[in-house]
Amino acid sequence: LLVEATASVAEPKRSSANLKTKCSDLNCYLQKLNNFKFSIKQILVGIVVILCTIALHQQYVISQKKGALPGPSFVPPFVGMLFQLIFTPFTFYEKQEKYGPISWTSVMNFFVLFVSDAETTRQVFKEENAKLYLSLGAKKILTEKAIPFIEGAAHRQLRKQLLPLFTIRALASYLPIQESIISENIKEWIKKGNVNARIGCRDLNMAISTGVFVGKNTPSHIQEEIAKNFFLMNEGFLCLPIDLPGTTLRKAINARVRLVELFTDIIDNSRLRMGKGEKPQSLIDLWVEYFLSCPEDLRDELSNDTIIFTLLSFMFASQDALTSSLVWVCYLMAEHPNVLKKVREEQFRLRPNNEELDLDTMRQANYTRQVVNEILRFRPPAVMVPHMNIEDIIIGDNVTVPKGTMILPSIWSAHFQDNGFQDPYTFDPERFNAERKEEVTCAKNFLVFGAGPHYCLGKELAKNQIEVFLTKLAMSADWDHHKTPGGDEIIFGPTIFPKDGCNISLRERKYTA
Ligand code: HEM
């Protein structure tokens, strides 16, 4: 077949050489092209030959890169393990874990290292030369100005600038916003009766994010527009990275442009109000207030761009992860009524008259916090955080990782590792009690918020939000989880959810233990 295909390529070459002397304009070139006639069979053979050559080359490159590392005996060419990773992620994880702490695989022709033990996972998170690898779409939408893409001294400087937004005082000022929005939403859910938790929690989180970040006093039509554009932007993070009119990515970029306009107005307004000494009502206000309170010669520049792209990063980093955790609150508390009962008893003991939540009372609610930690351990929203190394690095037991390798440190595997948490597949908040203290003894395994220079900035804000939601739901509603066939399967998108989103029906509950 090869000979036949090459022969017919050679033949038109001769005729085109003759033509060359007779003409030199565009028509002639088209005519020459026309002389290269191949049969369908020859074209197909040509394509097969090219594809086979590429596939063989890929296998050769992989065999060079993997060296003695364990991994699958075969990976499909071109797509590699992409479909397994997206559609059956947990089967994929289990298989990779069996190869050992570091194994190789291939996804979309990327040579990928899968890291399943906690220690090496931490090492990757901390490695300066291994950068967070977000989708191509995410980079186009958020741009290089977003904090996950900033590195080195500029990154450290920005993180330092953000500290005042997560102090105890700041977290305390967000709490009434979180509490009131959660209470309002749960009341709405009870009125409706039936709710798909994934959709309900997504909208609830969006309302809290706008409330906390830009302030509850922001006119509702602006809040709605922020939500609408954020959801459009969010869709772009996982779509094909094709930036053409009408594509999901282009719509996401346009939504970001609109969000920048909206945030610019909100920040200008905040600068005016904080300049007059008004009380801060949002994260933006706190940031502007802090900036204005610094002596002028010590002030770092605080441009609207810095605030806007940090806010976009916060929304991007928090929205899906928190939605996942709140859905698991609904799901796991319905599965474990004995745990829910203990939360209610503790809450009733600490707040017998349904007092408003404050950080002090929340710190005393040890059992409730244990439940929050166990939900995060048992169902970590981001199960893996892709990295790519910009230099050769050495990880684990002296494994050299060639530059440009995609590394998948698996938070999921670290949480369920054999020699880590005791009986890891059991949902057991008691593991975090004062006696067992697994948060200390297994600290190296608890990686839900990452580790190293990009460690989650919103960890305490997130934990508070989950705790307030758990507390409010437990004390104001009874709910049933209506299971659907296959609905319990965990899907990946890109944080984890039960496949059917968890359908619940709610009833009002008298405030009691
Ligand atoms: C349950 C909720 C959350 C989970 C599970 C989570 C998890 C994570 C993880 C795994 C990372 C990567 C860490 C690393 O590379 O070492 C991260 C980074 C980040 N998170 Fe969160 N997060 C949550 C909520 C939030 C919230 C509410 C915010 C909002 C303020 C936030 C802001 C960020 C930011 C800004 C980064 C990037 C930090 C940097 O690049 O320096 N996260 N988060």
Coordinates of C-alpha atoms and ligand atoms in Angstrom, one line a residue:
L1 CA 0.0 0.0 0.0
L2 CA 2.8 2.3 0.9
V3 CA 4.5 1.7 -2.5
E4 CA 1.3 2.4 -4.3
A5 CA 0.8 5.7 -2.4
T6 CA 4.3 6.9 -3.0
A7 CA 4.2 6.0 -6.6
S8 CA 1.2 8.2 -7.3
V9 CA 2.8 11.0 -5.4
A10 CA 5.9 10.7 -7.6
E11 CA 3.9 10.7 -10.8
P12 CA 2.2 14.1 -10.6
K13 CA 5.5 15.6 -9.6
R14 CA 6.8 14.9 -13.1
S15 CA 3.8 16.5 -14.8
S16 CA 3.9 19.5 -12.5
A17 CA 7.6 20.0 -13.5
N18 CA 6.4 20.3 -17.2
L19 CA 3.8 22.8 -16.3
K20 CA 6.2 24.9 -14.4
T21 CA 7.8 26.2 -17.6
K22 CA 4.5 27.2 -19.2
C23 CA 2.9 29.3 -16.5
S24 CA 3.6 31.1 -13.2
D25 CA 0.4 32.8 -12.1
L26 CA -2.2 31.6 -9.5
N27 CA -4.3 29.7 -12.0
C28 CA -1.4 27.7 -12.9
Y29 CA -0.7 26.8 -9.3
L30 CA -4.3 25.7 -8.9
Q31 CA -4.0 23.6 -12.1
K32 CA -0.8 22.0 -10.7
L33 CA -2.6 21.1 -7.5
N34 CA -5.4 19.7 -9.5
N35 CA -2.9 17.3 -11.2
F36 CA -2.1 15.7 -7.8
K37 CA -5.0 13.3 -7.9
F38 CA -5.2 10.6 -5.3
S39 CA -7.8 7.9 -4.8
I40 CA -9.8 7.8 -1.6
K41 CA -7.9 4.6 -0.7
Q42 CA -4.6 6.3 -1.1
I43 CA -5.6 9.3 1.0
L44 CA -6.8 7.0 3.7
V45 CA -3.6 5.0 3.6
G46 CA -1.6 8.3 3.8
I47 CA -3.6 9.4 6.9
V48 CA -3.2 6.0 8.5
V49 CA 0.5 6.1 7.9
I50 CA 0.8 9.6 9.4
L51 CA -1.3 8.7 12.4
C52 CA 0.7 5.5 13.0
T53 CA 3.9 7.5 12.8
I54 CA 2.7 10.1 15.3
A55 CA 1.4 7.3 17.6
L56 CA 4.7 5.4 17.5
H57 CA 6.6 8.6 18.1
Q58 CA 4.4 9.4 21.1
Q59 CA 5.0 5.9 22.5
Y60 CA 8.8 6.4 22.0
V61 CA 8.8 9.7 23.8
I62 CA 6.8 8.2 26.7
S63 CA 9.1 5.2 27.0
Q64 CA 12.1 7.6 27.1
K65 CA 10.4 9.8 29.8
K66 CA 9.0 7.1 32.0
G67 CA 12.3 5.2 32.5
A68 CA 11.8 2.7 35.3
L69 CA 8.6 4.3 36.7
P70 CA 5.6 2.0 37.1
G71 CA 2.5 2.7 35.1
P72 CA -0.1 1.3 32.7
S73 CA 1.1 -1.3 30.2
F74 CA -0.8 0.5 27.4
V75 CA -2.2 4.0 26.9
P76 CA -4.4 4.8 23.9
P77 CA -2.5 7.1 21.5
F78 CA -3.6 10.8 21.2
V79 CA -6.2 10.9 24.0
G80 CA -4.3 8.7 26.5
M81 CA -6.3 8.3 29.7
L82 CA -8.4 11.4 29.2
F83 CA -11.8 9.7 29.2
Q84 CA -11.0 7.6 32.2
L85 CA -9.9 10.7 34.1
I86 CA -13.1 12.6 33.3
F87 CA -15.7 9.9 33.3
T88 CA -14.5 7.3 35.8
P89 CA -12.0 9.4 37.9
F90 CA -12.1 7.2 40.9
T91 CA -11.4 4.0 39.0
F92 CA -8.6 5.8 37.4
Y93 CA -7.2 6.9 40.8
E94 CA -7.5 3.4 42.2
K95 CA -5.6 1.9 39.3
Q96 CA -2.8 4.5 39.5
E97 CA -2.5 4.2 43.3
K98 CA -1.8 0.5 42.8
Y99 CA 1.3 1.3 40.8
G100 CA 2.8 3.0 43.9
P101 CA 3.4 6.5 45.3
I102 CA 4.6 7.9 41.9
S103 CA 3.4 6.4 38.7
W104 CA 3.2 7.6 35.1
T105 CA 0.3 7.9 32.7
S106 CA -0.5 10.0 29.6
V107 CA -3.4 12.4 29.0
M108 CA -3.9 14.1 25.6
N109 CA -0.3 13.4 24.7
F110 CA 1.0 15.0 27.9
F111 CA 3.3 12.8 29.9
V112 CA 1.7 12.8 33.3
L113 CA 3.1 11.8 36.7
F114 CA 0.4 10.7 39.2
V115 CA 1.4 11.2 42.9
S116 CA -0.6 9.3 45.4
D117 CA 1.3 9.5 48.7
A118 CA 0.8 12.5 51.1
E119 CA 4.5 13.3 51.5
T120 CA 5.3 13.5 47.8
T121 CA 2.1 15.4 47.2
R122 CA 3.2 18.0 49.7
Q123 CA 6.6 18.1 48.1
V124 CA 5.0 18.9 44.7
F125 CA 2.8 21.6 46.2
K126 CA 5.9 23.2 47.8
E127 CA 8.2 22.9 44.8
E128 CA 9.0 26.4 43.4
N129 CA 9.6 25.0 40.0
A130 CA 6.3 23.2 39.8
K131 CA 3.5 25.7 38.9
L132 CA -0.2 25.4 39.3
Y133 CA -1.5 24.2 36.0
L134 CA -5.0 25.6 35.4
S135 CA -6.8 25.0 32.1
L136 CA -5.8 27.1 29.0
G137 CA -9.3 28.6 29.2
A138 CA -8.7 29.8 32.8
K139 CA -5.5 31.6 31.8
K140 CA -7.3 33.4 29.0
I141 CA -10.2 34.4 31.1
L142 CA -8.5 35.3 34.4
T143 CA -5.3 36.6 32.6
E144 CA -1.8 36.5 34.0
K145 CA -2.8 39.1 36.6
A146 CA -4.8 36.6 38.7
I147 CA -3.0 35.4 41.8
P148 CA -2.7 31.6 40.9
F149 CA -0.6 32.7 37.9
I150 CA 1.7 35.1 39.8
E151 CA 5.0 33.7 41.2
G152 CA 8.0 34.6 43.2
A153 CA 8.5 38.0 44.9
A154 CA 5.4 39.6 43.3
H155 CA 3.3 36.7 44.5
R156 CA 4.6 36.9 48.1
Q157 CA 4.0 40.7 48.1
L158 CA 0.4 40.3 46.9
R159 CA -0.3 37.6 49.5
K160 CA 1.1 39.9 52.2
Q161 CA -1.2 42.6 51.0
L162 CA -4.2 40.3 51.3
L163 CA -3.6 39.3 54.9
P164 CA -5.9 42.1 56.4
L165 CA -8.8 40.5 54.5
F166 CA -8.6 37.3 56.5
T167 CA -7.9 38.5 60.0
I168 CA -10.3 37.6 62.9
R169 CA -11.8 41.0 62.6
A170 CA -12.4 40.6 58.9
L171 CA -13.8 37.1 59.3
A172 CA -16.1 38.4 62.1
S173 CA -17.4 41.1 59.8
Y174 CA -18.3 38.6 57.1
L175 CA -20.1 36.3 59.5
P176 CA -23.4 38.2 59.7
I177 CA -23.5 38.4 55.9
Q178 CA -22.9 34.7 55.6
E179 CA -25.5 33.9 58.3
S180 CA -28.3 36.2 57.0
I181 CA -28.0 35.0 53.4
I182 CA -27.9 31.3 54.5
S183 CA -31.0 31.8 56.7
E184 CA -32.9 33.6 53.9
N185 CA -32.0 30.8 51.4
I186 CA -32.9 28.0 53.7
K187 CA -36.3 29.7 54.4
E188 CA -36.8 29.8 50.6
W189 CA -35.9 26.1 50.3
I190 CA -38.4 25.2 53.0
K191 CA -41.1 27.2 51.2
K192 CA -40.3 25.4 47.9
G193 CA -40.2 22.0 49.6
N194 CA -38.0 20.2 47.1
V195 CA -34.5 21.4 46.1
N196 CA -31.6 20.0 44.1
A197 CA -28.8 20.7 46.5
R198 CA -26.2 21.3 43.8
I199 CA -28.3 24.0 42.2
G200 CA -29.5 25.5 45.5
C201 CA -26.0 25.6 47.0
R202 CA -24.5 27.1 43.9
D203 CA -27.0 30.0 44.0
L204 CA -26.6 30.4 47.7
N205 CA -22.8 30.6 47.4
M206 CA -23.0 33.1 44.7
A207 CA -25.2 35.3 46.8
I208 CA -22.8 35.0 49.7
S209 CA -19.8 35.7 47.5
T210 CA -21.3 38.9 46.2
G211 CA -22.5 39.8 49.7
V212 CA -19.1 39.2 51.3
F213 CA -16.9 40.5 48.5
V214 CA -18.8 43.6 47.3
G215 CA -21.3 44.1 50.1
K216 CA -24.9 43.3 50.8
N217 CA -25.7 47.0 50.3
T218 CA -24.8 46.7 46.6
P219 CA -28.1 47.2 44.6
S220 CA -29.7 43.9 43.8
H221 CA -29.7 44.4 40.0
I222 CA -25.9 44.8 40.2
Q223 CA -25.6 41.7 42.3
E224 CA -27.7 39.8 39.8
E225 CA -25.5 41.0 37.0
I226 CA -22.4 39.9 38.8
A227 CA -23.9 36.4 39.3
K228 CA -25.0 36.1 35.7
N229 CA -21.6 37.1 34.4
F230 CA -19.7 35.0 36.9
F231 CA -21.7 31.9 35.8
L232 CA -20.9 32.7 32.1
M233 CA -17.2 33.1 33.0
N234 CA -17.2 29.9 35.0
E235 CA -18.4 27.9 32.0
G236 CA -15.4 29.0 30.1
F237 CA -12.9 27.4 32.6
L238 CA -13.4 23.9 31.3
C239 CA -14.4 24.5 27.7
L240 CA -12.3 24.0 24.6
P241 CA -9.8 26.8 24.4
I242 CA -11.1 28.2 21.2
D243 CA -11.5 32.0 21.3
L244 CA -13.8 32.8 18.4
P245 CA -17.1 34.8 18.3
G246 CA -19.9 32.7 19.8
T247 CA -17.7 30.1 21.5
T248 CA -18.1 29.4 25.2
L249 CA -14.6 30.8 25.8
R250 CA -15.4 34.1 24.0
K251 CA -18.6 34.5 26.0
A252 CA -16.6 33.8 29.2
I253 CA -14.0 36.5 28.3
N254 CA -16.8 39.0 27.5
A255 CA -18.4 38.2 30.9
R256 CA -15.0 38.9 32.6
V257 CA -14.8 42.2 30.8
R258 CA -18.3 43.1 32.1
L259 CA -17.3 42.0 35.6
V260 CA -14.3 44.3 35.5
E261 CA -16.6 47.2 34.6
L262 CA -19.0 46.4 37.4
F263 CA -16.2 46.0 40.0
T264 CA -14.5 49.2 38.9
D265 CA -17.7 51.2 39.8
I266 CA -18.0 49.3 43.1
I267 CA -14.3 50.0 44.0
D268 CA -14.6 53.7 43.1
N269 CA -17.6 53.9 45.4
S270 CA -15.8 52.1 48.2
R271 CA -12.8 54.5 47.9
L272 CA -15.2 57.5 48.3
R273 CA -17.0 55.9 51.3
M274 CA -13.9 54.7 53.1
G275 CA -12.2 58.1 52.5
K276 CA -15.1 59.7 54.5
G277 CA -14.4 57.2 57.3
E278 CA -17.6 55.1 56.9
K279 CA -17.8 51.6 58.4
P280 CA -16.5 48.8 56.0
Q281 CA -19.3 46.6 54.8
S282 CA -17.4 44.2 52.5
L283 CA -14.1 42.7 51.7
I284 CA -13.4 45.4 49.2
D285 CA -14.2 48.1 51.8
L286 CA -11.8 46.4 54.3
W287 CA -9.0 46.3 51.7
V288 CA -9.5 50.0 50.8
E289 CA -9.8 51.0 54.4
Y290 CA -6.6 49.2 55.3
F291 CA -4.8 50.8 52.3
L292 CA -5.9 54.3 53.4
S293 CA -4.8 53.7 57.0
C294 CA -1.2 52.9 56.0
P295 CA 1.2 55.9 56.1
E296 CA 1.5 57.2 52.6
D297 CA 5.2 56.4 52.2
L298 CA 4.6 52.8 53.2
R299 CA 1.6 52.2 51.0
D300 CA 2.0 49.5 48.4
E301 CA 0.2 50.5 45.3
L302 CA -3.4 49.4 45.3
S303 CA -4.7 49.7 41.8
N304 CA -8.2 48.8 40.7
D305 CA -6.7 46.1 38.6
T306 CA -5.1 44.4 41.7
I307 CA -8.4 44.4 43.5
I308 CA -10.4 43.3 40.5
F309 CA -8.2 40.4 39.4
T310 CA -7.9 39.2 43.0
L311 CA -11.7 39.3 43.4
L312 CA -12.0 37.3 40.2
S313 CA -9.5 34.8 41.6
F314 CA -11.4 34.5 44.9
M315 CA -14.7 33.9 43.1
F316 CA -13.0 31.3 40.8
A317 CA -11.3 29.6 43.7
S318 CA -14.2 29.6 46.1
Q319 CA -17.4 29.1 44.1
D320 CA -17.2 25.5 43.0
A321 CA -15.2 24.2 46.0
L322 CA -17.7 25.6 48.5
T323 CA -20.7 24.5 46.5
S324 CA -19.3 21.0 46.6
S325 CA -18.8 21.1 50.4
L326 CA -22.3 22.4 51.1
V327 CA -23.8 19.7 48.9
W328 CA -21.9 17.1 50.9
V329 CA -23.3 18.6 54.1
C330 CA -26.8 17.9 52.9
Y331 CA -25.8 14.4 51.6
L332 CA -23.7 13.2 54.5
M333 CA -25.9 14.6 57.3
A334 CA -28.9 12.7 55.7
E335 CA -26.7 9.6 55.7
H336 CA -25.6 10.0 59.3
P337 CA -28.5 11.0 61.5
N338 CA -26.6 10.2 64.7
V339 CA -24.0 12.8 63.7
L340 CA -26.7 15.4 62.9
K341 CA -28.3 14.7 66.3
K342 CA -25.0 15.5 68.1
V343 CA -24.6 18.7 66.1
R344 CA -28.1 19.8 67.1
E345 CA -27.5 18.9 70.8
E346 CA -24.3 21.0 70.8
Q347 CA -25.9 23.9 69.1
F348 CA -28.9 24.0 71.4
R349 CA -26.6 23.8 74.4
L350 CA -24.5 26.7 73.2
R351 CA -27.3 28.9 71.7
P352 CA -30.5 27.9 73.6
N353 CA -32.4 30.9 72.4
N354 CA -31.2 30.8 68.7
E355 CA -28.7 33.5 69.4
E356 CA -26.9 34.9 66.4
L357 CA -23.6 33.2 65.5
D358 CA -20.3 34.7 66.5
L359 CA -16.8 33.5 66.2
D360 CA -16.5 32.8 69.9
T361 CA -19.5 30.5 70.0
M362 CA -18.3 28.8 66.9
R363 CA -14.9 28.1 68.4
Q364 CA -16.7 26.5 71.4
A365 CA -18.7 24.2 69.1
N366 CA -16.0 21.6 69.0
Y367 CA -18.2 18.8 67.6
T368 CA -19.7 20.9 64.9
R369 CA -16.2 21.9 63.7
Q370 CA -15.1 18.2 63.9
V371 CA -18.0 17.4 61.5
V372 CA -16.9 20.3 59.1
N373 CA -13.3 18.9 59.1
E374 CA -14.5 15.4 58.5
I375 CA -16.7 16.5 55.6
L376 CA -13.6 18.2 54.1
R377 CA -11.5 15.1 54.6
F378 CA -14.0 12.6 53.4
R379 CA -15.1 14.6 50.4
P380 CA -12.3 17.0 49.5
P381 CA -13.8 19.3 46.8
A382 CA -10.6 19.6 44.7
V383 CA -9.4 16.0 44.5
M384 CA -6.2 16.8 42.6
V385 CA -4.5 20.1 41.7
P386 CA -2.5 19.8 38.5
H387 CA 1.0 21.3 38.4
M388 CA 3.6 21.6 35.6
N389 CA 7.4 21.8 36.3
I390 CA 9.3 24.5 34.5
E391 CA 12.7 22.9 35.4
D392 CA 13.8 19.3 35.9
I393 CA 12.9 18.4 39.6
I394 CA 13.5 15.5 41.9
I395 CA 10.6 14.2 43.9
G396 CA 9.9 11.1 46.2
D397 CA 12.6 8.5 46.3
N398 CA 15.0 10.3 43.9
V399 CA 12.6 10.3 40.9
T400 CA 13.8 12.9 38.3
V401 CA 10.8 14.6 36.7
P402 CA 11.7 16.1 33.3
K403 CA 10.8 19.7 32.7
G404 CA 7.3 20.2 31.2
T405 CA 5.8 17.2 32.9
M406 CA 2.2 17.5 34.1
I407 CA 2.1 16.3 37.7
L408 CA -1.1 15.3 39.4
P409 CA -0.7 15.4 43.2
S410 CA -3.8 13.5 44.5
I411 CA -5.4 15.1 47.6
W412 CA -8.0 12.3 47.4
S413 CA -5.3 9.6 47.7
A414 CA -3.5 11.4 50.5
H415 CA -6.8 11.4 52.5
F416 CA -7.4 7.7 52.0
Q417 CA -3.9 6.5 52.2
D418 CA -3.4 3.2 54.2
N419 CA -0.9 4.5 56.7
G420 CA -2.7 7.9 57.2
F421 CA -6.1 8.5 58.8
Q422 CA -7.4 5.6 60.8
D423 CA -10.1 3.6 58.9
P424 CA -10.1 6.3 56.2
Y425 CA -13.2 5.1 54.3
T426 CA -15.4 5.6 57.4
F427 CA -17.1 8.9 57.9
D428 CA -16.1 9.5 61.5
P429 CA -16.0 13.1 63.0
E430 CA -14.7 11.6 66.2
R431 CA -11.3 11.1 64.6
F432 CA -10.8 14.8 65.3
N433 CA -11.8 14.8 69.0
A434 CA -9.4 15.8 71.8
E435 CA -8.4 12.2 72.4
R436 CA -7.7 11.0 68.9
K437 CA -6.5 14.3 67.4
E438 CA -6.0 13.0 63.9
E439 CA -5.7 16.5 62.6
V440 CA -2.4 16.5 64.5
T441 CA -1.3 12.9 64.1
C442 CA -2.2 12.8 60.4
A443 CA -1.6 16.5 59.6
K444 CA 0.6 15.5 56.7
N445 CA -2.3 13.7 55.1
F446 CA -4.8 16.5 55.4
L447 CA -4.3 18.4 52.2
V448 CA -7.8 19.7 51.3
F449 CA -6.5 23.3 51.1
G450 CA -3.2 22.4 49.5
A451 CA 0.3 23.3 50.8
G452 CA 3.2 25.6 49.9
P453 CA 3.3 29.0 48.4
H454 CA -0.2 28.9 46.9
Y455 CA -1.9 27.4 50.0
C456 CA -5.6 28.4 50.0
L457 CA -6.0 32.0 51.2
G458 CA -9.7 31.5 51.9
K459 CA -9.4 28.4 54.2
E460 CA -10.9 30.0 57.3
L461 CA -13.6 31.9 55.4
A462 CA -14.5 28.6 53.7
K463 CA -14.6 26.6 57.0
N464 CA -16.8 29.3 58.6
Q465 CA -19.2 29.2 55.7
I466 CA -19.6 25.4 55.8
E467 CA -20.0 25.6 59.6
V468 CA -22.7 28.3 59.4
F469 CA -24.5 26.4 56.7
L470 CA -24.4 23.1 58.7
T471 CA -25.5 24.9 61.9
K472 CA -28.4 26.8 60.3
L473 CA -29.6 23.8 58.2
A474 CA -29.5 21.5 61.2
M475 CA -31.4 23.8 63.5
S476 CA -34.0 25.1 61.1
A477 CA -34.9 22.2 58.9
D478 CA -35.5 18.4 58.7
W479 CA -34.7 17.0 55.3
D480 CA -34.9 13.7 53.4
H481 CA -32.5 12.7 50.6
H482 CA -34.4 11.2 47.7
K483 CA -31.9 8.9 46.0
T484 CA -32.0 8.2 42.3
P485 CA -30.6 5.1 40.4
G486 CA -26.8 5.8 40.0
G487 CA -27.2 9.2 41.6
D488 CA -24.8 8.5 44.4
E489 CA -21.9 8.0 42.0
I490 CA -19.3 10.7 42.6
I491 CA -18.6 12.9 39.5
F492 CA -15.9 15.3 38.9
G493 CA -16.8 18.6 37.5
P494 CA -14.1 19.9 38.4
T495 CA -14.9 19.6 42.1
I496 CA -16.7 16.5 43.3
F497 CA -20.5 16.0 43.5
P498 CA -23.0 13.2 43.8
K499 CA -24.1 12.5 40.2
D500 CA -27.7 13.6 40.6
G501 CA -26.7 16.7 42.6
C502 CA -28.5 15.3 45.7
N503 CA -32.3 15.9 45.7
I504 CA -33.7 16.8 49.1
S505 CA -37.1 17.7 50.5
L506 CA -37.2 20.0 53.5
R507 CA -39.6 20.8 56.3
E508 CA -39.5 23.6 58.9
R509 CA -38.1 22.4 62.3
K510 CA -38.8 23.7 65.7
Y511 CA -35.7 25.2 67.3
T512 CA -34.6 22.5 69.7
A513 CA -31.9 19.9 70.3
Ligands
HEM1 C1 -14.0 24.3 50.6 C2 -13.6 25.3 50.0 C3 -12.2 25.5 49.4 C4 -11.3 24.5 49.1 C5 -11.4 23.0 49.2 C6 -10.1 25.2 48.5 C7 -9.0 24.6 48.1 C8 -7.9 25.2 47.5 C9 -6.7 24.5 47.0 C10 -6.5 23.0 47.0 C11 -5.9 25.5 46.6 C12 -4.5 25.2 45.9 C13 -3.5 25.3 47.0 C14 -2.1 25.0 46.6 O1 -1.7 25.0 45.4 O2 -1.3 24.7 47.5 C15 -6.5 26.8 46.8 C16 -6.0 28.0 46.4 C17 -6.6 29.2 46.6 N1 -7.8 29.4 47.2 FE1 -9.0 28.0 48.0 N2 -10.3 26.5 48.6 C18 -11.6 26.8 49.1 C19 -12.2 28.0 49.3 C20 -11.7 29.2 49.0 C21 -12.3 30.5 49.3 C22 -13.6 30.7 50.0 C23 -11.5 31.4 48.8 C24 -11.7 32.9 48.8 C25 -11.2 33.8 49.3 C26 -10.3 30.8 48.2 C27 -9.2 31.4 47.6 C28 -8.1 30.7 47.1 C29 -7.1 31.4 46.4 C30 -7.0 32.9 46.1 C31 -6.1 30.5 46.1 C32 -4.8 30.7 45.3 C33 -3.8 31.2 46.2 C34 -2.5 31.5 45.5 O3 -2.4 31.3 44.3 O4 -1.6 32.0 46.2 N3 -10.5 29.4 48.4 N4 -7.7 26.6 47.4

